[in-house]
Coordinates of C-alpha atoms and ligand atoms in Angstrom, one line a residue:
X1 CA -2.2 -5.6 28.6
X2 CA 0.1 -6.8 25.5
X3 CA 3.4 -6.5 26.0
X4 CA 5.0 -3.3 24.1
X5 CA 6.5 -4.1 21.0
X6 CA 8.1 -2.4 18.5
X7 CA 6.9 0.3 16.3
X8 CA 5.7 -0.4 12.9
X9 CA 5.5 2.2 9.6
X10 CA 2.3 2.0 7.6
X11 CA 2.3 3.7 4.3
X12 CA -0.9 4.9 3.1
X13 CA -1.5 3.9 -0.5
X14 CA -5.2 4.6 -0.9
X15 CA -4.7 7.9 -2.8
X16 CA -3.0 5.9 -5.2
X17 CA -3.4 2.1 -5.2
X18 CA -7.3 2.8 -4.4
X19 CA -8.2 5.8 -6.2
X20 CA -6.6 4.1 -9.3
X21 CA -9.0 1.2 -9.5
X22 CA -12.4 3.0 -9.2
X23 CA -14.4 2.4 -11.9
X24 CA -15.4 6.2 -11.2
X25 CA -13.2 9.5 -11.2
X26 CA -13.0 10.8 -8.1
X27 CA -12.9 15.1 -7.5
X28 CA -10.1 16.3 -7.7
X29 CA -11.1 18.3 -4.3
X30 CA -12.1 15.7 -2.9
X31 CA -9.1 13.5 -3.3
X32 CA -7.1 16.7 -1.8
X33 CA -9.9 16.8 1.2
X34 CA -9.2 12.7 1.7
X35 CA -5.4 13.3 1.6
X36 CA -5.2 16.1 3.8
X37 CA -7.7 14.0 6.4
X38 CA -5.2 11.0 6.1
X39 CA -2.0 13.2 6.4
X40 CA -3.8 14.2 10.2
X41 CA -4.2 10.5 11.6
X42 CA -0.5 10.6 12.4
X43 CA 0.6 8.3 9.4
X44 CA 3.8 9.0 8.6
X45 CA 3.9 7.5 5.2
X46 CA 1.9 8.7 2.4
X47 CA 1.5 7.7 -1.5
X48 CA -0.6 10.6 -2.9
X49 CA -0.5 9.9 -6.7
X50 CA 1.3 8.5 -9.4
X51 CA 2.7 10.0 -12.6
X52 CA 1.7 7.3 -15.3
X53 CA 0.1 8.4 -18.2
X54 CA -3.3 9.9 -18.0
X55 CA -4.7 8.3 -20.7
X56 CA -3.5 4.9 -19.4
X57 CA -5.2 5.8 -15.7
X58 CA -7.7 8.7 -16.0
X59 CA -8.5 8.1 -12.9
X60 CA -5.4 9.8 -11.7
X61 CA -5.0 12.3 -14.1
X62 CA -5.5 15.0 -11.8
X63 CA -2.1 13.6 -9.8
X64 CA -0.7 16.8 -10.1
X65 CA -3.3 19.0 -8.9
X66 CA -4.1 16.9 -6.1
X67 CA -0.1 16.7 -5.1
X68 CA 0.5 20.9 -5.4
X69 CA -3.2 21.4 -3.4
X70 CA -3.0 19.2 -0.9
X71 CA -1.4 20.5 2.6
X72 CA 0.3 18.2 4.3
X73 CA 2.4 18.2 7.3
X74 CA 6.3 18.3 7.6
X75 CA 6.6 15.2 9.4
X76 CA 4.3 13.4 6.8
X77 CA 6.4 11.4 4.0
X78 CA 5.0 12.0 0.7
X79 CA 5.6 9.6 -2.2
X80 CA 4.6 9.3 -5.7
X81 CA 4.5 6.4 -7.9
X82 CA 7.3 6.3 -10.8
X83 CA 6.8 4.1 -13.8
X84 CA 9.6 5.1 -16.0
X85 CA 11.8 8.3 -17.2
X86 CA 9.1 10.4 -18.6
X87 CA 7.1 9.8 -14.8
X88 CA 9.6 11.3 -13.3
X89 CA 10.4 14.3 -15.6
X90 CA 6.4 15.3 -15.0
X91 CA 6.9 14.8 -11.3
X92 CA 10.0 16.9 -10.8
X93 CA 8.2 19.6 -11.9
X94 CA 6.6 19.2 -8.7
X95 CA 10.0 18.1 -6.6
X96 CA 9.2 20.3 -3.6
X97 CA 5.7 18.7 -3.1
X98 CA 7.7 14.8 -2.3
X99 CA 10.4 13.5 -0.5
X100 CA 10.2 10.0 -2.1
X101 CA 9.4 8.3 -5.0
X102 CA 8.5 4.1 -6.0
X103 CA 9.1 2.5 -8.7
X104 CA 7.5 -0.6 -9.7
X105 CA 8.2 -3.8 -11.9
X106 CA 6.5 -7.5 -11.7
X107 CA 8.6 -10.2 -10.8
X108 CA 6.7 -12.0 -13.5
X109 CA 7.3 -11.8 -17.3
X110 CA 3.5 -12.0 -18.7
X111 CA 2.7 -9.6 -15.9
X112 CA 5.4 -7.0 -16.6
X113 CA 4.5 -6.7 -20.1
X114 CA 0.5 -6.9 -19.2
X115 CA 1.1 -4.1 -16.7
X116 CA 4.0 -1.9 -18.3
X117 CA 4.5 -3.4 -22.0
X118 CA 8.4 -4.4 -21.4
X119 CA 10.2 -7.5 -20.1
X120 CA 11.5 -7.7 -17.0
X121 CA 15.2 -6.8 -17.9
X122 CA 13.8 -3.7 -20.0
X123 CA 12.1 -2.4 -16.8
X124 CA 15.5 -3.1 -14.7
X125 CA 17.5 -1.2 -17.2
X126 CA 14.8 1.8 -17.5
X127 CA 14.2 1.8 -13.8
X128 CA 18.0 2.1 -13.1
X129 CA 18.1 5.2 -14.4
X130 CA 15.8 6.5 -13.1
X131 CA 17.2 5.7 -9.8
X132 CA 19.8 7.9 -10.0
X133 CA 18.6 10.7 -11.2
X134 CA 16.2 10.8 -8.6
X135 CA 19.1 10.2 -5.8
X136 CA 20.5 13.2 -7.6
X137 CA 17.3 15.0 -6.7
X138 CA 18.0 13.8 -3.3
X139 CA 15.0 11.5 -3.4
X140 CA 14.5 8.4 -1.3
X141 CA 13.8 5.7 -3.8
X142 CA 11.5 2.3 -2.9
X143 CA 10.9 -0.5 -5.2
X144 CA 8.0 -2.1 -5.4
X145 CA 7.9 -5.8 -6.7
X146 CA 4.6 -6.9 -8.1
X147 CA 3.3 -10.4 -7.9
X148 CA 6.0 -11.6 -5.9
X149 CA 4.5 -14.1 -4.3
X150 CA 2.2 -15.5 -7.7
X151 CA 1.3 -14.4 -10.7
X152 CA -2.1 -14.7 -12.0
X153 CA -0.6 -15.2 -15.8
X154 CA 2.5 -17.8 -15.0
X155 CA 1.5 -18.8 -11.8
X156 CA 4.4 -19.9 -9.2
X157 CA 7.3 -17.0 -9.3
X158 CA 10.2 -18.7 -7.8
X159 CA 11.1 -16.2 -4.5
X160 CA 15.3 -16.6 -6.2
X161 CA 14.0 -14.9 -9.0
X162 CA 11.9 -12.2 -6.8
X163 CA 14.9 -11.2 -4.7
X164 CA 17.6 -11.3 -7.7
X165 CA 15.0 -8.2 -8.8
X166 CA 15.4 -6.7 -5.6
X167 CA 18.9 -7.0 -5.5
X168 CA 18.8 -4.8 -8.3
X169 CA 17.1 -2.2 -7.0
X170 CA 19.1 -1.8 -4.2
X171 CA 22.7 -1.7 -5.9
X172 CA 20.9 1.1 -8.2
X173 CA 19.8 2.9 -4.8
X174 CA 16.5 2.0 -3.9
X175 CA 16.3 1.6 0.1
X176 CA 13.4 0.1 0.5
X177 CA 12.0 -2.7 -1.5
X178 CA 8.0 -3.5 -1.1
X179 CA 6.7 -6.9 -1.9
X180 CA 3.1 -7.2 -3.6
X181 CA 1.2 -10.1 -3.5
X182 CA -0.9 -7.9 -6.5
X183 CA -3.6 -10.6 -6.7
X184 CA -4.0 -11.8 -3.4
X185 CA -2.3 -15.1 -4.5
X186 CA -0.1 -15.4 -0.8
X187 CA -0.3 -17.4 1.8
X188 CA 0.6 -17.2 5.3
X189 CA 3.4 -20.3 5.7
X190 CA 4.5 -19.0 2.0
X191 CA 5.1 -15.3 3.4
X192 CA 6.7 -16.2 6.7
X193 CA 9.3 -17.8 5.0
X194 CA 9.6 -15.5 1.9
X195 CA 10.4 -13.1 4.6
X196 CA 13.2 -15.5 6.4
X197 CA 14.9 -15.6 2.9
X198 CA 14.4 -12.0 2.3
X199 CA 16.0 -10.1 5.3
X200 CA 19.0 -13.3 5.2
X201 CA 19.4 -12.1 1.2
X202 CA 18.7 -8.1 1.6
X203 CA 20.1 -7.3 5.2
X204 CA 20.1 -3.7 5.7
X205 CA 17.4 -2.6 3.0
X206 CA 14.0 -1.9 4.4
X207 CA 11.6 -4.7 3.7
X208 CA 7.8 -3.4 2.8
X209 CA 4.5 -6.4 2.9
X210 CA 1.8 -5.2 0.3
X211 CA -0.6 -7.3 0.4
X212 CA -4.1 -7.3 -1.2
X213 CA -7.2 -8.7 0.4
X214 CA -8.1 -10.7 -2.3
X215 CA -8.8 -14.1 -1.2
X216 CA -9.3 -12.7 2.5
X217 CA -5.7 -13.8 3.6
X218 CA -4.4 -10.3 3.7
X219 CA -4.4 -9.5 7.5
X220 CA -3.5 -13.3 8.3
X221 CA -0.7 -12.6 5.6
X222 CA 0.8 -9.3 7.5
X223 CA 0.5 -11.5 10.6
X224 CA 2.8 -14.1 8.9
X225 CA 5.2 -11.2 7.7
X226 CA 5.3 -9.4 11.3
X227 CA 6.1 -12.7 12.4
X228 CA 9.2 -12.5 10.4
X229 CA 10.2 -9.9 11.2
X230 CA 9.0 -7.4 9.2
X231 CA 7.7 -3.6 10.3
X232 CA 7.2 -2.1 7.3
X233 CA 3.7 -2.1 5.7
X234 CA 1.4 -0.6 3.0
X235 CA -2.2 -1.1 3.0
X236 CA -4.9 1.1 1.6
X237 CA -7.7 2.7 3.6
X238 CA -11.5 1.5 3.6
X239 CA -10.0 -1.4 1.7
X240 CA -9.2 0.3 -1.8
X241 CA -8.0 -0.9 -4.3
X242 CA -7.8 -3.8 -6.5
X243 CA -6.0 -4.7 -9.9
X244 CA -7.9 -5.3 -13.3
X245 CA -6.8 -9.6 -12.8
X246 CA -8.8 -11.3 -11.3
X247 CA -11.7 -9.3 -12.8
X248 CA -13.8 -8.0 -9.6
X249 CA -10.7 -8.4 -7.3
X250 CA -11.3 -6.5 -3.7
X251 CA -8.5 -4.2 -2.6
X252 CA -5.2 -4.1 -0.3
X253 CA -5.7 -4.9 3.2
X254 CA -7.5 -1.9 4.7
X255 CA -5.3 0.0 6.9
X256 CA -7.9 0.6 9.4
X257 CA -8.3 -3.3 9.7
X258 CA -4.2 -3.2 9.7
X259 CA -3.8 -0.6 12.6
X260 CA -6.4 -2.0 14.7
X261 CA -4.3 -5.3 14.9
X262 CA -1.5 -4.1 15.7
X263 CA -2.8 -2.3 18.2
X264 CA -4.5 -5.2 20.0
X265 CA -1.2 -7.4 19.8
X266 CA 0.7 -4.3 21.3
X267 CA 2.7 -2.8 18.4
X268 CA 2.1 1.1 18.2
X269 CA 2.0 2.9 15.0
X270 CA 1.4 6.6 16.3
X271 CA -2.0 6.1 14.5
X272 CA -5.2 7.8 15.5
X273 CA -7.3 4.7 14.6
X274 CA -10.5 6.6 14.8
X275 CA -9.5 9.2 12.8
X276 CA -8.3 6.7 10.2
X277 CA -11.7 5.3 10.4
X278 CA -13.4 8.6 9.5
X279 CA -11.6 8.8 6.7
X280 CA -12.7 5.7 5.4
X281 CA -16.6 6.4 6.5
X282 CA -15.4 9.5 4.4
X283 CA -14.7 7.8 0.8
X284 CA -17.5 5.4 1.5
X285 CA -19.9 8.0 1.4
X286 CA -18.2 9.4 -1.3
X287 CA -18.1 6.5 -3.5
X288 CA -21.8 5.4 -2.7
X289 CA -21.2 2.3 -2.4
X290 CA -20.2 -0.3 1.0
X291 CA -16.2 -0.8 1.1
X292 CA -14.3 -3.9 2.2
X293 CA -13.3 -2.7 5.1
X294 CA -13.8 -4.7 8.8
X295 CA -13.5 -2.2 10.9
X296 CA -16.3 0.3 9.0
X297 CA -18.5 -2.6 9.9
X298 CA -18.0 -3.2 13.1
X299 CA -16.0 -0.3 14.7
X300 CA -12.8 -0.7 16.9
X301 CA -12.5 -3.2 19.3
X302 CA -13.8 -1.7 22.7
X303 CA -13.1 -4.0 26.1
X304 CA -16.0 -3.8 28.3
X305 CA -15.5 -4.4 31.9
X306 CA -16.8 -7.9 32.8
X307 CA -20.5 -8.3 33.0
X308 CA -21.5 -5.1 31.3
X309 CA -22.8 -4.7 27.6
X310 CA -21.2 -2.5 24.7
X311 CA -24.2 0.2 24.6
X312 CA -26.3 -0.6 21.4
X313 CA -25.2 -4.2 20.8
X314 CA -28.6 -6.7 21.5
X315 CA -29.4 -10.0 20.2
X316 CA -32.8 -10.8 18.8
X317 CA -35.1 -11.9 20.3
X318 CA -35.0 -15.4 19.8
X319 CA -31.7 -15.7 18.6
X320 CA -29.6 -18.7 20.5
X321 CA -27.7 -20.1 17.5
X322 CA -25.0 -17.8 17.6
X323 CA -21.5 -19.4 17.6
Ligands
ZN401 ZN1 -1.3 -3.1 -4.5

């Protein structure tokens, strides 16, 4: 048996950062059917939409709906995604339905503008304010850094530069700050020591690992960041997501993939892992198509006692190549 270690948050970003990247529109009842499901499997931490504009993303036009339909429990976070003052004026009208919001910027220039149409200072400045009037709300506020750890446009983004962003955020009020690697540029001796830097420069602010699956280094990546020291986490269920660069980029790091890790190296989430894995079976059947995800291949890890079988699993026939 693993040794008991500490607890680490997940926040579920599949609603958003997965449904977002579809090439089809999803139902609007059947986002608030895969919401509810997740909001049961005892994550704590949901992202359930975002408030861009719907011509930008159709795919999320229906945030609203899906954020006033959906029932989910008290001791469930909820969190929309902010991009600038008019985001948060549409979500307010919703301000009973959230208890957080994130706000985003790239810690790249080309990839700001690419993603959001302003420079890097212009985002800071716009971002600040909306910061506070969210605080006067008596929101929680996280800021989420995009291709912090490479862009796909510039290339290298020098972590100084990354965590001067950050420090940013936080004197405006954020209390969390996520790290993206957007693109899936990260590796795993470049995270653990991002993550050194990070908690010596930002002590006291929660520090989030996004990572995306891109290149297959996500879950060696959140190893690398746990390593750290980090506990903070936001993956996307049945593998999700994606961004527009590279063109045909897989998702974020499945959660299910995520959770079932953790689990076998001891640290508890309080999540039902096969529930989580319904829900994923859930939008793959929805979306017709096989998702990234490890763990909707091959199921949970079960430990057989020795000399017995797992039920089902045979070789063929034949078969004595297998390494
Ligand atoms: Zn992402």
């Amino acid at each position: 048996m693993p040794a008991a270690q500490d607890l680490v948050r997940i926040r579920e970003v599949g609603p958003r950062d997965g449904f977002q990247n579809e090439p089809e529109v999803i139902d609007t009842a059947d986002k608030v059917r895969l919401v509810e499901m997740l909001a049961r499997t005892g994550l704590r931490r949901l992202e359930v939409t975002s408030f861009v504009r719907a011509d930008v993303i159709p795919q999320l036009a229906d945030g609203p709906e899906v954020l006033r339909e959906a029932e989910i429990p008290d001791d469930v976070a909820v969190s929309v995604l902010v991009p600038n003052e008019r985001g948060l004026d549409d979500a307010l009208a919703l301000r009973e339905r959230f208890s957080d919001i994130n706000v985003f910027l790239s810690a790249s220039e080309t990839h700001n503008r690419e993603n959001v149409n302003r420079s890097v200072a212009e985002s800071l400045t716009g971002l600040e304010a909306v910061i506070a009037q969210a605080r006067e709300e008596g929101l929680r506020c996280e800021g989420v850094i995009s291709v912090a750890f490479g862009c796909p446009y510039e290339g290298e983004v020098p972590p100084a530069a990354v965590f001067a962003i950050a420090e940013r955020l936080v004197a405006a009020g954020c209390e969390e700050i996520a790290f993206g690697d957007t693109t899936g540029m990260a590796n795993p001796a470049q995270v653990r020591e991002f993550f050194g830097e990070a908690f010596e420069r930002l002590g006291g602010v929660e520090l989030t690992a996004h990572f995306h699956n891109t290149r297959g280094q996500g879950l060696a990546n959140a190893f690398a960041a746990l390593e750290a020291g980090v506990r903070s986490f936001e993956a996307s269920f049945g593998e999700l997501g994606g961004c527009p660069v590279p063109r045909g980029a897989t998702g974020n790091v499945a959660t299910e993939d995520l959770v079932s890790m953790l689990h076998e190296m001891g640290h508890p989430t309080e999540i039902d892992l096969p529930a989580l894995l319904d829900c994923a079976r859930e939008a793959q059947r929805l979306l017709g198509r096989p998702l990234g995800s490890h763990l909707l291949s091959a199921g949970p890890v079960v430990w057989h006692g020795r000399g017995a079988s797992p039920p089902g699993l045979t070789f063929p026939t034949g078969c004595t190549g297998n390494t």
